[in-house]
mmCIF file of C-alpha atoms and ligand atoms in Angstrom:
data_model
loop_
_atom_site.group_PDB
_atom_site.id
_atom_site.type_symbol
_atom_site.label_atom_id
_atom_site.label_comp_id
_atom_site.label_asym_id
_atom_site.label_seq_id
_atom_site.Cartn_x
_atom_site.Cartn_y
_atom_site.Cartn_z
ATOM 1 C CA MET A 1 -3.757 -18.416 -15.350
ATOM 2 C CA ILE A 2 -0.189 -17.265 -15.874
ATOM 3 C CA CYS A 3 0.861 -19.974 -13.461
ATOM 4 C CA ASP A 4 -1.686 -22.588 -12.573
ATOM 5 C CA ASN A 5 0.723 -24.948 -10.970
ATOM 6 C CA PHE A 6 0.226 -24.836 -7.223
ATOM 7 C CA ASP A 7 3.367 -26.934 -6.591
ATOM 8 C CA ASP A 8 5.503 -24.242 -8.248
ATOM 9 C CA ILE A 9 4.068 -21.482 -6.072
ATOM 10 C CA TYR A 10 4.316 -23.597 -2.937
ATOM 11 C CA GLU A 11 7.987 -24.222 -3.697
ATOM 12 C CA ILE A 12 8.679 -20.521 -4.430
ATOM 13 C CA VAL A 13 7.114 -19.552 -1.077
ATOM 14 C CA SER A 14 9.097 -22.115 0.873
ATOM 15 C CA GLN A 15 12.349 -21.005 -0.790
ATOM 16 C CA ALA A 16 11.606 -17.328 -0.074
ATOM 17 C CA ARG A 17 10.601 -18.056 3.527
ATOM 18 C CA LYS A 18 14.286 -18.613 4.350
ATOM 19 C CA TYR A 19 14.845 -14.861 4.049
ATOM 20 C CA THR A 20 12.366 -14.017 6.821
ATOM 21 C CA LYS A 21 15.114 -14.661 9.374
ATOM 22 C CA ASP A 22 17.174 -11.776 7.933
ATOM 23 C CA GLY A 23 14.404 -9.270 8.624
ATOM 24 C CA LYS A 24 12.698 -7.679 11.619
ATOM 25 C CA VAL A 25 9.066 -6.994 12.401
ATOM 26 C CA ALA A 26 8.239 -3.252 12.730
ATOM 27 C CA ASP A 27 7.660 -2.306 16.344
ATOM 28 C CA TYR A 28 7.598 1.504 16.279
ATOM 29 C CA ILE A 29 3.846 0.931 16.139
ATOM 30 C CA PRO A 30 3.753 -1.318 19.221
ATOM 31 C CA ALA A 31 0.847 -3.531 18.067
ATOM 32 C CA LEU A 32 2.692 -4.447 14.856
ATOM 33 C CA GLY A 33 5.501 -5.910 16.978
ATOM 34 C CA GLU A 34 3.225 -8.844 17.831
ATOM 35 C CA ALA A 35 3.346 -10.280 14.289
ATOM 36 C CA ASP A 36 5.078 -13.639 13.712
ATOM 37 C CA PRO A 37 8.200 -12.884 11.625
ATOM 38 C CA ASN A 38 8.154 -16.366 10.056
ATOM 39 C CA ASN A 39 4.885 -15.782 8.239
ATOM 40 C CA LEU A 40 4.888 -15.529 4.471
ATOM 41 C CA ALA A 41 1.958 -15.746 2.077
ATOM 42 C CA VAL A 42 1.108 -14.912 -1.512
ATOM 43 C CA ALA A 43 -2.121 -14.747 -3.505
ATOM 44 C CA MET A 44 -2.405 -14.186 -7.245
ATOM 45 C CA PHE A 45 -5.608 -13.273 -9.015
ATOM 46 C CA ASP A 46 -6.063 -13.148 -12.778
ATOM 47 C CA GLY A 47 -9.674 -11.984 -12.803
ATOM 48 C CA ASN A 48 -11.124 -15.375 -13.622
ATOM 49 C CA GLY A 49 -12.675 -16.199 -10.302
ATOM 50 C CA THR A 50 -9.905 -18.399 -8.977
ATOM 51 C CA CYS A 51 -7.202 -17.071 -6.773
ATOM 52 C CA LEU A 52 -4.007 -19.063 -6.450
ATOM 53 C CA SER A 53 -2.443 -18.766 -3.010
ATOM 54 C CA ALA A 54 0.210 -20.395 -0.855
ATOM 55 C CA GLY A 55 1.840 -19.969 2.545
ATOM 56 C CA ASN A 56 0.132 -18.474 5.618
ATOM 57 C CA VAL A 57 -2.870 -17.341 3.600
ATOM 58 C CA GLU A 58 -5.237 -17.357 6.581
ATOM 59 C CA GLU A 59 -3.314 -14.483 8.207
ATOM 60 C CA THR A 60 -4.854 -11.020 8.094
ATOM 61 C CA PHE A 61 -2.755 -7.877 8.363
ATOM 62 C CA THR A 62 -3.203 -4.113 8.348
ATOM 63 C CA LEU A 63 -2.475 -2.207 5.156
ATOM 64 C CA GLN A 64 -0.258 0.530 6.630
ATOM 65 C CA SER A 65 1.399 2.289 3.681
ATOM 66 C CA VAL A 66 -0.369 0.083 1.131
ATOM 67 C CA SER A 67 -3.437 2.164 2.030
ATOM 68 C CA LYS A 68 -1.723 5.218 0.493
ATOM 69 C CA VAL A 69 -2.570 3.861 -2.959
ATOM 70 C CA LEU A 70 -6.250 3.671 -2.074
ATOM 71 C CA SER A 71 -6.513 7.042 -0.339
ATOM 72 C CA LEU A 72 -4.774 8.575 -3.350
ATOM 73 C CA ALA A 73 -7.245 7.020 -5.790
ATOM 74 C CA LEU A 74 -10.179 8.245 -3.685
ATOM 75 C CA ALA A 75 -8.752 11.757 -3.233
ATOM 76 C CA LEU A 76 -8.205 11.950 -7.013
ATOM 77 C CA LEU A 77 -11.798 10.845 -7.594
ATOM 78 C CA ASP A 78 -13.039 13.441 -5.099
ATOM 79 C CA ASN A 79 -10.912 16.423 -6.131
ATOM 80 C CA GLY A 80 -9.433 15.789 -9.574
ATOM 81 C CA ALA A 81 -5.722 15.563 -10.335
ATOM 82 C CA GLU A 82 -5.144 19.285 -10.740
ATOM 83 C CA LYS A 83 -6.191 20.099 -7.199
ATOM 84 C CA VAL A 84 -4.470 17.087 -5.613
ATOM 85 C CA PHE A 85 -1.151 17.984 -7.233
ATOM 86 C CA THR A 86 -1.234 21.500 -5.846
ATOM 87 C CA ARG A 87 -0.621 19.865 -2.461
ATOM 88 C CA VAL A 88 1.592 16.911 -3.316
ATOM 89 C CA GLY A 89 4.292 16.360 -5.923
ATOM 90 C CA MET A 90 5.084 13.629 -8.448
ATOM 91 C CA GLU A 91 8.746 12.882 -7.741
ATOM 92 C CA PRO A 92 10.521 10.138 -5.808
ATOM 93 C CA THR A 93 12.500 11.287 -2.779
ATOM 94 C CA GLY A 94 15.338 8.849 -2.171
ATOM 95 C CA ASP A 95 14.596 9.394 1.531
ATOM 96 C CA PRO A 96 12.978 7.077 4.090
ATOM 97 C CA PHE A 97 9.156 7.086 4.107
ATOM 98 C CA ASN A 98 8.857 9.098 7.320
ATOM 99 C CA SER A 99 11.498 11.725 6.554
ATOM 100 C CA ILE A 100 10.759 15.374 7.299
ATOM 101 C CA ALA A 101 13.984 16.726 5.752
ATOM 102 C CA LYS A 102 12.741 17.792 2.308
ATOM 103 C CA LEU A 103 9.620 19.445 3.693
ATOM 104 C CA GLU A 104 11.910 22.097 5.072
ATOM 105 C CA SER A 105 14.578 22.233 2.381
ATOM 106 C CA LEU A 106 12.243 22.502 -0.629
ATOM 107 C CA LYS A 107 10.684 25.874 -1.375
ATOM 108 C CA PRO A 108 7.730 26.103 -1.533
ATOM 109 C CA SER A 109 7.268 23.362 1.051
ATOM 110 C CA LYS A 110 5.303 20.501 -0.522
ATOM 111 C CA PRO A 111 5.676 16.728 0.019
ATOM 112 C CA LEU A 112 7.417 15.216 -2.990
ATOM 113 C CA ASN A 113 4.932 12.384 -3.592
ATOM 114 C CA PRO A 114 1.847 10.688 -2.099
ATOM 115 C CA MET A 115 3.659 7.468 -1.149
ATOM 116 C CA ILE A 116 5.760 9.015 1.642
ATOM 117 C CA ASN A 117 4.050 9.787 4.933
ATOM 118 C CA ALA A 118 3.966 13.572 4.477
ATOM 119 C CA GLY A 119 2.379 13.238 1.028
ATOM 120 C CA ALA A 120 -0.073 10.587 2.195
ATOM 121 C CA LEU A 121 -1.187 12.758 5.107
ATOM 122 C CA ALA A 122 -1.800 15.666 2.698
ATOM 123 C CA VAL A 123 -3.782 13.323 0.430
ATOM 124 C CA THR A 124 -5.887 11.807 3.228
ATOM 125 C CA ASN A 125 -6.682 15.378 4.269
ATOM 126 C CA MET A 126 -8.372 15.812 0.847
ATOM 127 C CA ILE A 127 -10.777 12.846 1.085
ATOM 128 C CA ALA A 128 -14.325 14.229 0.916
ATOM 129 C CA GLY A 129 -16.788 13.674 3.752
ATOM 130 C CA ALA A 130 -18.581 15.275 6.672
ATOM 131 C CA GLY A 131 -16.164 14.026 9.343
ATOM 132 C CA THR A 132 -13.751 11.201 10.131
ATOM 133 C CA GLU A 133 -16.455 8.538 10.240
ATOM 134 C CA ASP A 134 -17.921 9.586 6.914
ATOM 135 C CA LYS A 135 -14.517 9.807 5.203
ATOM 136 C CA LEU A 136 -13.370 6.456 6.589
ATOM 137 C CA GLY A 137 -16.730 4.940 5.617
ATOM 138 C CA ARG A 138 -16.243 6.132 2.032
ATOM 139 C CA LEU A 139 -12.739 4.679 1.913
ATOM 140 C CA LEU A 140 -13.988 1.350 3.265
ATOM 141 C CA GLU A 141 -16.843 1.296 0.742
ATOM 142 C CA PHE A 142 -14.329 1.895 -2.040
ATOM 143 C CA ILE A 143 -12.276 -1.052 -0.735
ATOM 144 C CA HIS A 144 -15.406 -3.225 -0.518
ATOM 145 C CA ASP A 145 -16.050 -2.451 -4.191
ATOM 146 C CA LEU A 146 -12.472 -3.275 -5.151
ATOM 147 C CA THR A 147 -12.320 -6.573 -3.269
ATOM 148 C CA GLY A 148 -15.946 -7.699 -3.340
ATOM 149 C CA ASN A 149 -15.503 -8.297 0.402
ATOM 150 C CA THR A 150 -17.888 -6.137 2.425
ATOM 151 C CA SER A 151 -16.632 -7.426 5.781
ATOM 152 C CA ILE A 152 -13.347 -5.528 5.542
ATOM 153 C CA THR A 153 -12.911 -2.969 8.315
ATOM 154 C CA TYR A 154 -10.085 -1.483 10.382
ATOM 155 C CA ASN A 155 -8.281 -3.044 13.323
ATOM 156 C CA GLU A 156 -9.008 -0.854 16.345
ATOM 157 C CA LYS A 157 -6.086 -2.085 18.401
ATOM 158 C CA VAL A 158 -3.537 -1.285 15.676
ATOM 159 C CA ALA A 159 -5.173 2.093 14.950
ATOM 160 C CA THR A 160 -5.058 3.080 18.631
ATOM 161 C CA SER A 161 -1.509 1.810 19.003
ATOM 162 C CA GLU A 162 -0.370 4.027 16.116
ATOM 163 C CA PHE A 163 -2.497 7.013 17.187
ATOM 164 C CA GLU A 164 -0.892 6.980 20.624
ATOM 165 C CA THR A 165 2.663 6.862 19.309
ATOM 166 C CA ALA A 166 2.560 8.843 16.041
ATOM 167 C CA ASP A 167 4.501 11.916 17.114
ATOM 168 C CA LEU A 168 6.602 11.967 13.964
ATOM 169 C CA ASN A 169 3.515 11.969 11.738
ATOM 170 C CA ARG A 170 1.980 14.673 13.951
ATOM 171 C CA ALA A 171 5.138 16.731 13.434
ATOM 172 C CA LEU A 172 4.761 16.360 9.646
ATOM 173 C CA CYS A 173 1.140 17.526 9.904
ATOM 174 C CA TYR A 174 1.928 20.578 12.021
ATOM 175 C CA PHE A 175 4.738 21.532 9.682
ATOM 176 C CA MET A 176 2.496 21.220 6.630
ATOM 177 C CA ARG A 177 -0.406 23.083 8.240
ATOM 178 C CA GLN A 178 1.904 25.993 8.998
ATOM 179 C CA HIS A 179 2.778 26.067 5.277
ATOM 180 C CA GLY A 180 -0.812 25.752 4.055
ATOM 181 C CA GLY A 181 -0.474 22.131 2.910
ATOM 182 C CA ILE A 182 -3.236 20.721 5.093
ATOM 183 C CA ASP A 183 -6.446 22.134 6.568
ATOM 184 C CA GLY A 184 -8.301 21.501 9.791
ATOM 185 C CA GLY A 185 -7.447 19.727 12.999
ATOM 186 C CA VAL A 186 -4.277 17.654 13.158
ATOM 187 C CA GLU A 187 -5.762 15.230 15.723
ATOM 188 C CA GLU A 188 -8.756 14.589 13.437
ATOM 189 C CA LEU A 189 -6.458 13.933 10.511
ATOM 190 C CA MET A 190 -4.299 11.612 12.622
ATOM 191 C CA ASP A 191 -7.435 9.749 13.706
ATOM 192 C CA LEU A 192 -8.472 9.212 10.081
ATOM 193 C CA TYR A 193 -4.944 8.384 8.879
ATOM 194 C CA THR A 194 -4.231 5.827 11.612
ATOM 195 C CA LYS A 195 -7.580 4.121 10.979
ATOM 196 C CA GLN A 196 -6.878 4.118 7.231
ATOM 197 C CA CYS A 197 -3.484 2.490 7.876
ATOM 198 C CA ALA A 198 -5.149 -0.082 10.177
ATOM 199 C CA ILE A 199 -7.598 -1.354 7.528
ATOM 200 C CA GLU A 200 -7.212 -5.113 7.683
ATOM 201 C CA MET A 201 -7.490 -7.862 5.071
ATOM 202 C CA ASP A 202 -5.787 -11.024 3.828
ATOM 203 C CA CYS A 203 -3.520 -11.418 0.828
ATOM 204 C CA GLU A 204 -6.352 -12.717 -1.340
ATOM 205 C CA ASP A 205 -8.292 -9.456 -0.842
ATOM 206 C CA LEU A 206 -5.113 -7.549 -1.637
ATOM 207 C CA SER A 207 -4.576 -9.498 -4.865
ATOM 208 C CA LYS A 208 -8.093 -8.521 -5.966
ATOM 209 C CA ILE A 209 -7.308 -4.832 -5.491
ATOM 210 C CA GLY A 210 -4.129 -5.414 -7.494
ATOM 211 C CA TYR A 211 -6.121 -6.994 -10.272
ATOM 212 C CA VAL A 212 -8.541 -4.060 -10.614
ATOM 213 C CA LEU A 213 -5.556 -1.719 -10.922
ATOM 214 C CA ALA A 214 -3.903 -4.073 -13.424
ATOM 215 C CA ASN A 215 -7.199 -4.201 -15.348
ATOM 216 C CA GLU A 216 -7.273 -0.406 -15.801
ATOM 217 C CA GLY A 217 -9.722 0.137 -12.958
ATOM 218 C CA VAL A 218 -12.426 -2.253 -14.196
ATOM 219 C CA ASP A 219 -13.988 -4.898 -11.945
ATOM 220 C CA PRO A 220 -13.455 -8.272 -13.663
ATOM 221 C CA VAL A 221 -16.816 -9.693 -12.579
ATOM 222 C CA SER A 222 -19.273 -6.836 -13.147
ATOM 223 C CA GLN A 223 -17.155 -5.066 -15.802
ATOM 224 C CA ARG A 224 -17.906 -1.885 -13.861
ATOM 225 C CA GLU A 225 -15.280 0.841 -13.866
ATOM 226 C CA ILE A 226 -14.395 1.327 -10.194
ATOM 227 C CA ILE A 227 -11.375 3.544 -10.838
ATOM 228 C CA PRO A 228 -11.297 5.757 -13.967
ATOM 229 C CA LEU A 229 -8.453 4.799 -16.310
ATOM 230 C CA HIS A 230 -6.506 8.031 -15.869
ATOM 231 C CA ILE A 231 -6.550 7.607 -12.080
ATOM 232 C CA ALA A 232 -5.525 3.941 -12.261
ATOM 233 C CA ARG A 233 -2.609 5.064 -14.429
ATOM 234 C CA ILE A 234 -1.496 7.771 -11.998
ATOM 235 C CA VAL A 235 -1.658 5.331 -9.095
ATOM 236 C CA LYS A 236 0.303 2.593 -10.896
ATOM 237 C CA THR A 237 2.940 5.077 -12.000
ATOM 238 C CA PHE A 238 3.504 6.131 -8.388
ATOM 239 C CA MET A 239 3.721 2.455 -7.445
ATOM 240 C CA VAL A 240 6.581 2.062 -9.938
ATOM 241 C CA THR A 241 8.465 5.239 -9.041
ATOM 242 C CA CYS A 242 7.833 5.459 -5.280
ATOM 243 C CA GLY A 243 5.923 2.356 -4.103
ATOM 244 C CA MET A 244 8.829 0.597 -2.402
ATOM 245 C CA TYR A 245 10.115 3.806 -0.768
ATOM 246 C CA ASN A 246 13.802 4.457 -1.402
ATOM 247 C CA ALA A 247 14.221 0.934 -2.815
ATOM 248 C CA SER A 248 11.883 1.621 -5.761
ATOM 249 C CA GLY A 249 14.638 1.900 -8.385
ATOM 250 C CA GLU A 250 16.260 -1.400 -7.507
ATOM 251 C CA PHE A 251 12.862 -3.066 -7.229
ATOM 252 C CA ALA A 252 11.908 -1.835 -10.714
ATOM 253 C CA ILE A 253 15.074 -3.407 -12.101
ATOM 254 C CA ARG A 254 14.867 -6.682 -10.197
ATOM 255 C CA VAL A 255 11.079 -7.191 -10.317
ATOM 256 C CA GLY A 256 9.479 -4.703 -12.716
ATOM 257 C CA ILE A 257 5.994 -4.850 -11.219
ATOM 258 C CA PRO A 258 4.075 -1.766 -9.997
ATOM 259 C CA ALA A 259 3.910 -2.429 -6.244
ATOM 260 C CA LYS A 260 3.274 -0.786 -2.892
ATOM 261 C CA SER A 261 4.542 -2.019 0.432
ATOM 262 C CA GLY A 262 3.626 -1.291 4.040
ATOM 263 C CA VAL A 263 5.413 -1.743 7.373
ATOM 264 C CA SER A 264 2.981 -4.490 8.385
ATOM 265 C CA GLY A 265 4.689 -6.595 5.684
ATOM 266 C CA GLY A 266 2.008 -6.326 3.011
ATOM 267 C CA ILE A 267 2.869 -5.788 -0.650
ATOM 268 C CA LEU A 268 0.269 -4.988 -3.300
ATOM 269 C CA GLY A 269 1.303 -5.816 -6.867
ATOM 270 C CA ALA A 270 -0.436 -5.039 -10.167
ATOM 271 C CA VAL A 271 0.987 -6.660 -13.297
ATOM 272 C CA PRO A 272 -0.585 -4.589 -16.086
ATOM 273 C CA HIS A 273 -3.325 -6.465 -17.979
ATOM 274 C CA LYS A 274 -2.397 -9.735 -16.292
ATOM 275 C CA LEU A 275 -2.415 -10.229 -12.575
ATOM 276 C CA GLY A 276 -3.090 -8.854 -9.119
ATOM 277 C CA ILE A 277 -0.715 -9.964 -6.384
ATOM 278 C CA GLY A 278 -1.096 -9.789 -2.597
ATOM 279 C CA ILE A 279 1.839 -10.637 -0.337
ATOM 280 C CA TYR A 280 2.213 -10.805 3.408
ATOM 281 C CA GLY A 281 5.539 -11.240 5.181
ATOM 282 C CA PRO A 282 6.013 -9.077 8.285
ATOM 283 C CA ALA A 283 9.803 -9.447 8.626
ATOM 284 C CA LEU A 284 11.148 -6.237 7.056
ATOM 285 C CA ASP A 285 14.470 -5.079 5.670
ATOM 286 C CA GLU A 286 16.075 -1.851 6.874
ATOM 287 C CA LYS A 287 14.036 0.243 4.410
ATOM 288 C CA GLY A 288 10.732 -1.112 5.713
ATOM 289 C CA ASN A 289 9.903 -3.548 2.907
ATOM 290 C CA SER A 290 8.950 -7.210 3.449
ATOM 291 C CA ILE A 291 12.301 -8.944 3.018
ATOM 292 C CA ALA A 292 10.977 -12.341 1.972
ATOM 293 C CA GLY A 293 8.064 -10.742 0.115
ATOM 294 C CA MET A 294 10.483 -8.919 -2.171
ATOM 295 C CA LYS A 295 12.429 -12.131 -2.833
ATOM 296 C CA LEU A 296 9.174 -13.903 -3.576
ATOM 297 C CA LEU A 297 8.190 -11.232 -6.086
ATOM 298 C CA GLU A 298 11.599 -11.341 -7.703
ATOM 299 C CA THR A 299 11.320 -15.096 -8.221
ATOM 300 C CA LEU A 300 7.732 -14.890 -9.479
ATOM 301 C CA SER A 301 8.677 -12.138 -11.888
ATOM 302 C CA SER A 302 11.577 -14.017 -13.439
ATOM 303 C CA ARG A 303 9.811 -17.412 -13.443
ATOM 304 C CA PHE A 304 6.627 -16.139 -15.102
ATOM 305 C CA ASP A 305 8.102 -13.208 -17.028
ATOM 306 C CA LEU A 306 6.078 -10.559 -15.199
ATOM 307 C CA SER A 307 8.307 -7.506 -15.604
ATOM 308 C CA MET A 308 6.543 -4.703 -17.442
ATOM 309 C CA PHE A 309 9.820 -3.419 -18.870
HETATM 310 N N1 LIG B 1 1.137 3.882 9.430
HETATM 311 C C1 LIG B 1 2.516 3.882 9.094
HETATM 312 C C2 LIG B 1 3.166 5.210 9.396
HETATM 313 O O1 LIG B 1 2.640 6.222 9.074
HETATM 314 C C3 LIG B 1 2.690 3.530 7.656
HETATM 315 C C4 LIG B 1 4.138 3.547 7.239
HETATM 316 C C5 LIG B 1 4.506 2.480 6.291
HETATM 317 O O2 LIG B 1 3.830 1.473 6.113
HETATM 318 N N2 LIG B 1 5.656 2.665 5.702
HETATM 319 O O3 LIG B 1 4.237 5.259 9.960
#
């Protein structure tokens, strides 16, 4: 293990926990507003069967934007990169995750990348399946393979809470459908997307997903390739360039770990060839990233020399 000293990790978590008071829990999805802002947890998995964790590790949380990494991997598996990138770009935006601005200003209209909401909606629209249930079932199965935890499912209350309030995401969908960027019913897509975002797990499960990505898509136990290498590479590259929204540049400098955050306070990290990291800390900064989670990652990265650069 890169760090096998539990006391170190425990200390790093308690130092980082101080920053939770500077952040705020997301409440634009009403059910997320119920989270305890003081929570902070980390799990690290190096593929060897043991997972080192500290903090509020018993807490489960919904993936929110962290799910964009998984829907992207599945859509790439289903359609191939060429087709996926006809509908979504490869560039960071510098805008907030839910911005609509560049959809109108760029010609032709195409979301800049799959890590912002517009791009993620276009990607989720490309997941193969007979209907919402089938597509969601395939995504869950993929996650069961990645984590080895077949009990993972979505949180109905959080999904409904987002579905009932997601007018901005609906607006993105209608705009894109008008421009040929998505097909089919917007309500069906919103149903699938909000359930995808509400997939729930703990930080240990998240660290296992991070490890498979870090390990070039190969399951450490069975040695089975769950994600083809070229897809794992695409996904990790987006995590570096766009994974922390419009804070990705600073995060790359301070931390240097491919990562993806979500407004529930989750952060998925994949240290190439070394480590999967799962973080939960629902108090967010103004850009929507876990405020204490980012501090925690910064400390871990400098203490254990985890930057890929
Ligand atoms: N479900 C959330 C949304 O679409 C995900 C956003 C996020 O985590 N940044 O608004």
